[in-house]
XYZ file of C-alpha atoms in Angstrom:
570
model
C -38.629 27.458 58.551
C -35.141 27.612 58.447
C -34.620 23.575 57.984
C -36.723 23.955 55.426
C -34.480 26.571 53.617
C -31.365 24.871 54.428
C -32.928 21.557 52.693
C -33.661 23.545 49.397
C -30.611 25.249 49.567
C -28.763 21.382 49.586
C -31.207 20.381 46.926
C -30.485 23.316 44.726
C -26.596 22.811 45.875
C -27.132 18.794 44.592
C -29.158 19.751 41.127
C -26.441 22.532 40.401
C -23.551 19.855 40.756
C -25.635 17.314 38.716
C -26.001 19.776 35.899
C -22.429 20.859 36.178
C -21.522 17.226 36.040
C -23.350 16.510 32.593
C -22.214 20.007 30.909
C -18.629 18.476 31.728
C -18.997 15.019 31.159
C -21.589 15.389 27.919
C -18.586 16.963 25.679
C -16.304 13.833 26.863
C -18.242 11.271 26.112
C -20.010 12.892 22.766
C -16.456 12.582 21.563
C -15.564 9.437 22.826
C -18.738 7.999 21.109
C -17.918 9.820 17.541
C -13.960 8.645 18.085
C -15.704 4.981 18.625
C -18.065 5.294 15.706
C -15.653 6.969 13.395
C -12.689 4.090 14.199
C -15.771 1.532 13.529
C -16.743 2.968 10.306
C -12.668 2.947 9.364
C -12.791 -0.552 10.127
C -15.593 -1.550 8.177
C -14.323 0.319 5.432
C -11.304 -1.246 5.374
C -12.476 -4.448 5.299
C -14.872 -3.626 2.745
C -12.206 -2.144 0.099
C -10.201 -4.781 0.940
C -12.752 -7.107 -0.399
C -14.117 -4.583 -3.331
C -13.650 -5.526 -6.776
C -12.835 -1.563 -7.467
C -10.506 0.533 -5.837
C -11.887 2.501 -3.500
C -10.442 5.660 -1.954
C -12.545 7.550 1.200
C -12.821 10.924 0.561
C -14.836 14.281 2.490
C -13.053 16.172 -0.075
C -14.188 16.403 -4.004
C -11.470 18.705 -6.656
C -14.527 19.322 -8.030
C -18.827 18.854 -8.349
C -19.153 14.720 -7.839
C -22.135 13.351 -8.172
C -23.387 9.246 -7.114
C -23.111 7.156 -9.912
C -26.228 5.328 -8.159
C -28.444 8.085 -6.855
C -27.404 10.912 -9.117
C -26.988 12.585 -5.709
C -24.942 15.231 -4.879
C -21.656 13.478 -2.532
C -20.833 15.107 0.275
C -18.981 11.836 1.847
C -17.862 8.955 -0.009
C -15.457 7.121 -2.215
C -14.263 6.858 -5.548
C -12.404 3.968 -7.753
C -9.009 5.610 -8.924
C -9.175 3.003 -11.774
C -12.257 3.311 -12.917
C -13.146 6.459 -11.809
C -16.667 5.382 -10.147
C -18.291 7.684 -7.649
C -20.655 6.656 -4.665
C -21.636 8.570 -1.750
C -21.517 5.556 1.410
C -25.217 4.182 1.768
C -24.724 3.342 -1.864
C -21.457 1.997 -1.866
C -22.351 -1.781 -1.824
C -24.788 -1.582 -4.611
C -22.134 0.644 -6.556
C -19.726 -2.568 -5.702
C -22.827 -4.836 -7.250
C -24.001 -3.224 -9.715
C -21.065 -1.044 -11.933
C -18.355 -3.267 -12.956
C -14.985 -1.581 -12.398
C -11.783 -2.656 -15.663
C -11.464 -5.810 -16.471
C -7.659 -6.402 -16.240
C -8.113 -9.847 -17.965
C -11.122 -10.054 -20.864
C -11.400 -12.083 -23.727
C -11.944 -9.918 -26.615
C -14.411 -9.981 -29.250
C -14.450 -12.218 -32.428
C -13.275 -9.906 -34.511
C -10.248 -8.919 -32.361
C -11.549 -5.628 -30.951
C -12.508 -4.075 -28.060
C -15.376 -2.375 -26.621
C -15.681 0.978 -24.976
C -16.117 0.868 -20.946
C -18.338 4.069 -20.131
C -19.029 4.993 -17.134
C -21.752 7.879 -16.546
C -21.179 11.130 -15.583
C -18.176 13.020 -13.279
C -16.087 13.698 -16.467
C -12.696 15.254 -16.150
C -12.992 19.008 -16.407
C -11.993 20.616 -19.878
C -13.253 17.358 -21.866
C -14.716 17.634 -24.960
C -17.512 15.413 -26.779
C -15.765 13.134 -29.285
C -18.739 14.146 -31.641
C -19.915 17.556 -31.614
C -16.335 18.700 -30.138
C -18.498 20.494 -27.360
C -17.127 20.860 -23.695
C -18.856 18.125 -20.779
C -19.996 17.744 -17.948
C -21.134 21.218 -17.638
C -24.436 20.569 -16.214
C -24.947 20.698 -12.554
C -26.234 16.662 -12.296
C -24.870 13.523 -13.601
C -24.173 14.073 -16.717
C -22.102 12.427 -20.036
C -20.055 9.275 -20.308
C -16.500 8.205 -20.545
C -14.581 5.354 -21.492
C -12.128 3.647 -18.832
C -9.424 2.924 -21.226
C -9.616 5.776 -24.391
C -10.508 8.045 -22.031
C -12.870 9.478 -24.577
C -15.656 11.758 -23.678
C -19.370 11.925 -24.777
C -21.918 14.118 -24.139
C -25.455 11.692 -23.742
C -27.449 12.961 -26.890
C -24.100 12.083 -28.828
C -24.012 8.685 -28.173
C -25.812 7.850 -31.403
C -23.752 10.028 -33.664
C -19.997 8.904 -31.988
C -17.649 7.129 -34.829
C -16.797 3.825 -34.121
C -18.939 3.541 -31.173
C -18.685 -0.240 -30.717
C -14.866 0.037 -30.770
C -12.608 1.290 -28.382
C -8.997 1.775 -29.797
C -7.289 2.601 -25.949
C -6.650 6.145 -26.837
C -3.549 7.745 -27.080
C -1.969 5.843 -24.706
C -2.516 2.089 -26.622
C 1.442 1.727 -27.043
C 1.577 1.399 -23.333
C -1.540 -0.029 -22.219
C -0.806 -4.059 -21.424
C -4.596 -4.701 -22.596
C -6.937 -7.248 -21.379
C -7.460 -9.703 -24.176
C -2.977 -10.261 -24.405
C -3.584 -11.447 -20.680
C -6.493 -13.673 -21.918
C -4.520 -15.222 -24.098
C -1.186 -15.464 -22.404
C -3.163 -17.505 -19.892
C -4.334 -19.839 -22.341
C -0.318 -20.515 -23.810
C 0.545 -24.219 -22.999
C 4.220 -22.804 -23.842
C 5.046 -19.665 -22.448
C 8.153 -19.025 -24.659
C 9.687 -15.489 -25.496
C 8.678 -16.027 -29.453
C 4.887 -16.883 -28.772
C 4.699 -13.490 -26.513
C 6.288 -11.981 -29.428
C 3.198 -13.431 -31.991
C 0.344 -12.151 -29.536
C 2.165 -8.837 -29.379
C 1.346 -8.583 -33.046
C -2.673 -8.331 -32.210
C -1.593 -5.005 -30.130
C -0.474 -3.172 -32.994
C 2.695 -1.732 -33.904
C 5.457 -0.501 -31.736
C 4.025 -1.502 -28.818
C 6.235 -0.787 -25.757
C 4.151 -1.943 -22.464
C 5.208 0.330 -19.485
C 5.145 -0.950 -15.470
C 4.741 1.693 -12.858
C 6.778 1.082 -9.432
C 5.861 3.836 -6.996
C 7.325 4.173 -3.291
C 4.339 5.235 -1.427
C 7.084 6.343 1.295
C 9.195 8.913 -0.797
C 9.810 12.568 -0.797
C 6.580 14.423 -0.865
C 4.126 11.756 -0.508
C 3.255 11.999 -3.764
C 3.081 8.654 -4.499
C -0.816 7.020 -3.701
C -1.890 10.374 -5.967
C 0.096 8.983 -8.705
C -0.835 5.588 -8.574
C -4.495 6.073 -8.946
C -4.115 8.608 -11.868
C -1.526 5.812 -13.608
C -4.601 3.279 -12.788
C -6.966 5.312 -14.036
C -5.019 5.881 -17.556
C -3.261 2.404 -17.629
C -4.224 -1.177 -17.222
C -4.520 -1.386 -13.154
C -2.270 -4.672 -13.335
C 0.551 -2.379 -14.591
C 0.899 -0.551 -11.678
C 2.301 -1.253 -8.341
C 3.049 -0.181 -5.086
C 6.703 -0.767 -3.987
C 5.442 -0.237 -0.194
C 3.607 -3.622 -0.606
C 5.061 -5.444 -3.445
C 8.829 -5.983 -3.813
C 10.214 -4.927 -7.367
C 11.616 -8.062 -7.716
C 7.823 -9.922 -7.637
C 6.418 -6.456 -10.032
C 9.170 -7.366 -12.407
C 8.148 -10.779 -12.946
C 5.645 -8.959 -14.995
C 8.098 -8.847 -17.702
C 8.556 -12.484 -18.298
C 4.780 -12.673 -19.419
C 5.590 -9.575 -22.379
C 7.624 -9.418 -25.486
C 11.292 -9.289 -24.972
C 13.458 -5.858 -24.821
C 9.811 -3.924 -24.817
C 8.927 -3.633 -21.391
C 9.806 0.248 -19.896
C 9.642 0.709 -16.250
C 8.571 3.837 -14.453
C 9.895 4.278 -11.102
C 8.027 7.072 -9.280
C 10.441 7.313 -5.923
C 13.722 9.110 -5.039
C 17.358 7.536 -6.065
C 17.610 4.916 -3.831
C 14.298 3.324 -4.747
C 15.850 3.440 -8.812
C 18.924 1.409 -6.886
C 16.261 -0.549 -5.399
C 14.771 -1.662 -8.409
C 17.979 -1.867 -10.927
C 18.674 -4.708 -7.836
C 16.317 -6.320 -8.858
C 16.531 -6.280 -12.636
C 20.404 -7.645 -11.733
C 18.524 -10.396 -9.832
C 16.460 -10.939 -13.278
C 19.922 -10.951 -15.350
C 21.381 -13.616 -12.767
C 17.982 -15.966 -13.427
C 18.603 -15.803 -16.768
C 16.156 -13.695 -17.700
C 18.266 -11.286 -19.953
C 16.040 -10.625 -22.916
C 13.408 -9.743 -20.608
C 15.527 -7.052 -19.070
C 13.293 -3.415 -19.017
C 14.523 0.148 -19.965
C 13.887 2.227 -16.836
C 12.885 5.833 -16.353
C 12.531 7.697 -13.306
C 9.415 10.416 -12.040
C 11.716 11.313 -8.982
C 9.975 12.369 -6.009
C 12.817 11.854 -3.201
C 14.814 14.610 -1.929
C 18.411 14.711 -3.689
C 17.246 13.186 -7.109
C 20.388 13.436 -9.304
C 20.402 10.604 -10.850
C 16.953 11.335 -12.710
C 18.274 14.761 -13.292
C 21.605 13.365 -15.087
C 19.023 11.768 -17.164
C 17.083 14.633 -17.909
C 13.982 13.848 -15.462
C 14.213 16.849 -13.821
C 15.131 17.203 -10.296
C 11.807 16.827 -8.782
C 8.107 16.306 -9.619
C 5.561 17.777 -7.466
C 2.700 17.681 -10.111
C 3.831 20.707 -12.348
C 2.697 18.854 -15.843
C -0.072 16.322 -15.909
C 0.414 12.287 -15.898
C -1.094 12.551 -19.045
C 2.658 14.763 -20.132
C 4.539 12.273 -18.095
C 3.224 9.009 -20.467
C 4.073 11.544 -23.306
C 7.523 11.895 -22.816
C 8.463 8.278 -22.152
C 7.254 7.757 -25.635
C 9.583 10.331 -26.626
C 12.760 9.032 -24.444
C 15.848 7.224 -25.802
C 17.390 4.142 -24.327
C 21.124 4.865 -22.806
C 23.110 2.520 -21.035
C 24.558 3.392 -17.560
C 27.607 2.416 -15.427
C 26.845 0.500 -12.527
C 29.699 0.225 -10.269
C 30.542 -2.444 -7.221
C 31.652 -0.885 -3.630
C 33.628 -3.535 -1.702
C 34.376 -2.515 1.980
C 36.844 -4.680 3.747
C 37.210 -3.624 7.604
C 40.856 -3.689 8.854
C 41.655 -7.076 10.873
C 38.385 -8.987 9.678
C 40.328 -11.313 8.473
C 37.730 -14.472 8.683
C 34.889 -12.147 7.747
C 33.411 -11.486 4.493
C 34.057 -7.829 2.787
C 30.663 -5.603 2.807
C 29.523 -5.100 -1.127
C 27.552 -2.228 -2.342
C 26.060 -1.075 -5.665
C 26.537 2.222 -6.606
C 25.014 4.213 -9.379
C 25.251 7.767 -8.290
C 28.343 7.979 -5.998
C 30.294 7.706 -2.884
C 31.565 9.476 -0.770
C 33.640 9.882 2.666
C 33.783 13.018 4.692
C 31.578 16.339 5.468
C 28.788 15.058 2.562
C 28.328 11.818 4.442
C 27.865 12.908 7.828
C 25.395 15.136 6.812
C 23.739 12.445 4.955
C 24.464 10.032 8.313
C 22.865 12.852 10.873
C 19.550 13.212 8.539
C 19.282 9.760 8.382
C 19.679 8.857 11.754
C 16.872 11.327 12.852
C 14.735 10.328 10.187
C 14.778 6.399 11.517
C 14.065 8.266 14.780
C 11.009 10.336 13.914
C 9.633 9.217 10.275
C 6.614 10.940 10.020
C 8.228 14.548 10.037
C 10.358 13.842 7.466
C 7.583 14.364 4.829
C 8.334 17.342 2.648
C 11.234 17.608 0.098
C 11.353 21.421 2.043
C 11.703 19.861 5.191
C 14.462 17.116 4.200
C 16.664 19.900 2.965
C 16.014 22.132 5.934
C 17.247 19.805 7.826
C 20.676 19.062 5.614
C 21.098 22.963 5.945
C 20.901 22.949 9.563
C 23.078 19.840 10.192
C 25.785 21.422 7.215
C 25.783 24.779 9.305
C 26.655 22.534 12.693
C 29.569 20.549 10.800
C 31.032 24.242 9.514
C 31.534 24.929 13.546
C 32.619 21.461 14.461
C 34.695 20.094 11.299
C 34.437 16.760 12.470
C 36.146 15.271 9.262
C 39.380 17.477 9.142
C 42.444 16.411 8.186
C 40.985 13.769 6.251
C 44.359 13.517 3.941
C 46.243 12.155 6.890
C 43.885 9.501 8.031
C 43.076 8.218 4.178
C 45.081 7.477 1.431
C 43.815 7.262 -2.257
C 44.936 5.351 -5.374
C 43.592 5.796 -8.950
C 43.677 2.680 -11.513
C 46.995 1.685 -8.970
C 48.788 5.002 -8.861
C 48.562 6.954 -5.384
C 47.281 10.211 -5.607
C 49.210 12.932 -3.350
C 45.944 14.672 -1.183
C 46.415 18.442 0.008
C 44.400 19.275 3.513
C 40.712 17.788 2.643
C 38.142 17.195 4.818
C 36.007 14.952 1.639
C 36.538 12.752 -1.282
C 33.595 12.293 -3.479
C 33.735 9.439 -6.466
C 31.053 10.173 -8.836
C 29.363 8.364 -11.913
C 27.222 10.763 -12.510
C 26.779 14.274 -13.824
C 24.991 15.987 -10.445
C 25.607 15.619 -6.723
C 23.926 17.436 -3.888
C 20.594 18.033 -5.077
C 21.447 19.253 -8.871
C 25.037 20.504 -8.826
C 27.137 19.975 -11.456
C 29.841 18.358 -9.802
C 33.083 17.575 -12.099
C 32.209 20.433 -15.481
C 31.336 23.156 -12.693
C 32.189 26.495 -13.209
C 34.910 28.089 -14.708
C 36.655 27.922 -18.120
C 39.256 25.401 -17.115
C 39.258 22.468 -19.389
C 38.227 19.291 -17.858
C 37.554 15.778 -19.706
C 33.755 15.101 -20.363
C 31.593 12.716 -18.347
C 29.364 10.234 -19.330
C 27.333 7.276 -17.491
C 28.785 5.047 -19.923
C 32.150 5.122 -20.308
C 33.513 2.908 -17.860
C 34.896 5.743 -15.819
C 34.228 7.442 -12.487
C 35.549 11.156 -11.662
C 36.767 11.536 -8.084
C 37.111 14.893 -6.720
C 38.229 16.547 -2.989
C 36.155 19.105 -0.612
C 37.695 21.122 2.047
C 34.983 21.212 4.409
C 31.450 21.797 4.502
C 31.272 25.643 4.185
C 32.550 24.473 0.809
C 30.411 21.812 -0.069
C 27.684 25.244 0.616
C 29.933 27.081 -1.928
C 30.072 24.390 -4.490
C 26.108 24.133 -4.737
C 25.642 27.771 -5.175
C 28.296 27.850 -7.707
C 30.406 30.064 -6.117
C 33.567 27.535 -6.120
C 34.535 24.255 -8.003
C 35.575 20.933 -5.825
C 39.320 19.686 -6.206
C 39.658 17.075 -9.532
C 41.243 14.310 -7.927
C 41.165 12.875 -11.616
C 39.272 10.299 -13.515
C 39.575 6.337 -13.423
C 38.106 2.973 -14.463
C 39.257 1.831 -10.768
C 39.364 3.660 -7.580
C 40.976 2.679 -4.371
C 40.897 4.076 -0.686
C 42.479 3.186 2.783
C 41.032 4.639 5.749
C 44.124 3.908 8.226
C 42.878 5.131 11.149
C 39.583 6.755 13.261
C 36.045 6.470 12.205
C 34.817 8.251 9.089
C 31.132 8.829 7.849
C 30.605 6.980 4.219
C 28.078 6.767 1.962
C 26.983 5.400 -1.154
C 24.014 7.035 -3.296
C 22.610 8.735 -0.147
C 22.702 5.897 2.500
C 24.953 6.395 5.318
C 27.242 4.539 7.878
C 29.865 5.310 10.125
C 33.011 3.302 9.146
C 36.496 2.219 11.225
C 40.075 1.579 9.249
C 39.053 -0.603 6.179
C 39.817 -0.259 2.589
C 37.328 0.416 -0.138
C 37.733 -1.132 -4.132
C 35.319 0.347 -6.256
C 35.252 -1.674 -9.746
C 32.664 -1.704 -12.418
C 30.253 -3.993 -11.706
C 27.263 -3.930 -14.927
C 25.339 -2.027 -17.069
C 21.588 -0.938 -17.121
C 19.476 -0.061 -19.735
C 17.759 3.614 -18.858
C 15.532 6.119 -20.225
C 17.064 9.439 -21.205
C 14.768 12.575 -21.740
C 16.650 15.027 -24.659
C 16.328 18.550 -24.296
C 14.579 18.711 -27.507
C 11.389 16.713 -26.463
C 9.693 19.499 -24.716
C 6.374 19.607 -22.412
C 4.148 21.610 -25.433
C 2.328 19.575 -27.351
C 3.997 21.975 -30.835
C 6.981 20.392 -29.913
C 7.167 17.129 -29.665
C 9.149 16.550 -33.389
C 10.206 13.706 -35.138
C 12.904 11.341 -33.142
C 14.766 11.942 -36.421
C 16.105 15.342 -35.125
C 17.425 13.746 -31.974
C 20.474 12.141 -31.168
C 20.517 8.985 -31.344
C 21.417 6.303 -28.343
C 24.869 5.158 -30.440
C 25.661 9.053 -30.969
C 25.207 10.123 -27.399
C 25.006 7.393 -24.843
C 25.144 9.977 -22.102
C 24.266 13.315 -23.575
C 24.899 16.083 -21.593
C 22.701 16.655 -18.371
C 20.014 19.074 -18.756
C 18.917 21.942 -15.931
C 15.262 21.671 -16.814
C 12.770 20.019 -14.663
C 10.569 18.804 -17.299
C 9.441 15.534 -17.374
């Protein structure tokens, strides 16, 4: 009797541990299974896009009611085309692929010159309106109404009879910009490709065509930049846009050759070093010989310090305040200056048999409190990428590592260790810990640098003039002061060339936000080219009442740098 109990009690002792054992384990190895299954889908998903004729983009997470364009289903997982805006939940993705064509980025068009209207059913953008009965779509709870890919017009489906010009599709508001698909047709067929036979086709695209390119760093400030590239597909040709995290500017700008001369405008979405990055390249078009095919470029700045686009009246950051829509708007409206671009030449004391280091500047540089900052983010960022991901964050961080450099003062008695020399004359330094040489009108993430506050008279800048304006700080607590405008740097003066000679120790330098540590040298800044930029006027606003005749505003010749505006419109 009592083996007996002591068996059952081993059995039950067994059968508990093999229960325990799968209430532990079962958990595990569910997950492990979905991890497996979910990095296999991935996979497969990947490879399938890559493939895909559209351009797909996963999502579990609709702005709004999206419906299959195949099954007229309600999508609760699956993908969408940013340029043709075509919706499929994923068992129906490879018939979508099949069976909807996405834009045509190269189409012959029809005999009589035209083109014809791309619609794709249902999943309208919300507050459209029929292009007959002026009505709003897509209302309905099911998949509903039809829109064209390139006018972007809107139709409910009993109107389809009763739209004007139904066969015809005009490009919308937008056709100035649009490259369209029948000019690529027929570039293709040229047996010449010279600048005067672009010129001819242009004519078929009506007039005052000016063709814009988007170049968007994927990798800057806010990650803002895949967002924008699928709503510039979606309202552009999808050839015109580009992704500077897989395509070099220099290879997007080749673009250019195949377009009229002096029309192309360039749109960099990215912070100020990616505009350096892809001026760089328009320098390597200039030294090709590619001059007349040079492009005007505008900035939608989504880095961290963003001056230069806010000397040019781009506002000092865009986090999706005014629609793309706005943004296309306004570079219609912007006037072409020309800007300074200046050469940095750094030759390192006793390198006798090595060649001096040469920089391009456009913004400004800069030894001294400023620079270390800028050296200390940088280094940390290299370190640990992926937290550096919110314009908040990046200047978080410059607070923290400007508060450290107020104990420390690392870069005092800068006026022993440095001496400075304007167009050839030496300049006599007081006790500075910084000297900043600036071509433009804001520094330090939108102050006004040289015409800060104050009534004392100062000489104007401009981004054209040939000149640069080099001022002294004493220290970081009043670099702080300077951007709260609660104290003006020292004017060092103005010149057309600037000289410095770092005679001994290492110093943190800069130029337009990247960073090194440098020993004794001595740095020649001389003007180096110009560029052709966009320049938004404070009279183009963001309302569509005002956006008057270019007659009321200045005019490039007038104002080739007017005066920097506070305004973060677009």
């Amino acid at each position: 009797m009592w083996s007996f109990n002591l068996t059952m009690d081993a059995d039950q002792a067994w059968t508990l541990l093999l229960w325990t054992s799968v209430a532990v384990l079962a958990p595990v190895l569910i997950t492990l299974w979905c991890s497996a299954q979910r990095a296999k889908r991935r996979t497969y998903m990947k490879d399938f896009f890559r493939q895909s004729r559209h351009g797909w983009r996963c999502t579990d997470l609709f702005n709004k009611p999206t419906y299959c364009c195949v099954c007229s289903q309600h999508i609760l997982q699956g993908a969408f085309c940013d340029c043709c805006g075509v919706c499929a939940d994923e068992p129906c993705l490879r018939r979508a692929e099949r069976d909807l064509p996405c834009k045509e980025i190269i189409a012959q068009a029809r005999p009589d010159g035209t083109a014809e209207h791309r619609w794709v059913r249902g999943n309208v953008p919300l507050a459209s309106y029929c292009a007959a009965c002026k009505q709003q779509c897509g209302t309905q709870p099911k998949l509903c109404d039809l829109r064209c890919v390139w006018c972007q017009t809107t139709v409910h489906d009993d109107c389809m009879s009763s739209i004007p010009h139904a066969d015809h599709c005009d490009l919308g508001e937008f056709r100035s910009l649009i490259i369209p698909p029948h000019y690529l047709f027929h570039v293709n067929k040229l047996r010449r490709r010279q600048p005067d036979e672009y010129s001819k086709l242009a004519s078929s695209c009506g007039s005052g065509w000016t063709p814009v390119l988007i170049l968007a760093n994927t990798r800057s400030g806010n990650n803002m930049g895949e967002v924008l590239l699928g709503e510039f597909r979606t309202l552009l040709n999808p050839v015109q846009v580009f992704d500077l995290s897989q395509l070099a500017p220099s290879k997007a700008l080749q673009l250019c050759t195949l377009l009229p001369p002096g029309s192309v405008r360039v749109v960099v979405c990215g912070g100020d070093g990616t505009v350096g990055w892809v001026l760089d390249a328009v320098d390597t078009m200039k030294l090709k010989g590619q001059d007349q095919f040079v492009p005007r470029v505008t900035i939608l700045p989504l880095g961290t310090g963003n001056d230069l686009s806010n000397t040019l009246g781009w506002g000092a950051g865009y986090a999706g305040e005014i629609p793309v829509e706005q943004v296309l708007r306004n570079i219609l409206d912007a006037e072409v200056v020309k800007m300074d671009r200046w050469k940095v030449q750094v030759a390192s004391k006793g390198a006798y048999f090595r060649k001096p280091k040469v920089l391009t500047m456009n913004n400004y540089f800069s030894v001294g409190p400023d620079a270390l900052m800028a050296l200390n983010f940088h280094t940390h960022r290299e370190k640990t990428p992926s937290f550096f991901s919110s314009r908040i964050i990046n200047k978080a961080v410059y607070f923290l590592y400007g508060t450290k450099d107020c104990l420390v003062q690392e870069c005092k008695d800068l006026n022993k260790r440095i001496e400075l020399e304007l167009d050839g004359e030496q300049v006599a330094l007081p006790s500075l810990e910084g000297i900043i040489v600036s071509n433009i009108g804001y520094w330090g993430g939108g102050c006004r640098l040289w015409e800060g506050m104050g009534n004392e008279p100062c000489p104007p800048t401009r981004v054209d003039d040939g000149l640069l304006e080099v001022v002294g700080v004493f220290g970081s607590f009043h670099c702080a002061q300077i951007q709260v405008k609660l104290a003006n740097p020292l004017r060092l003066g103005q010149a057309h060339t600037v000289r410095l000679v770092l005679k001994s120790s290492t110093m943190p330098m800069q130029v337009d936000g990247e960073p090194w540590a440098q020993g004794p040298c001595t740095i020649t800044i001389t003007h180096k080219t110009q560029a052709l930029m966009l320049y938004h006027s404070a009279e183009h606003t963001d309302d569509d009442e005002s956006s008057a005749s270019d007659a009321e505003s200045p005019t490039p010749h007038d104002s080739p740098r007017p005066p920097a505006q506070t305004s973060t419109d677009i």
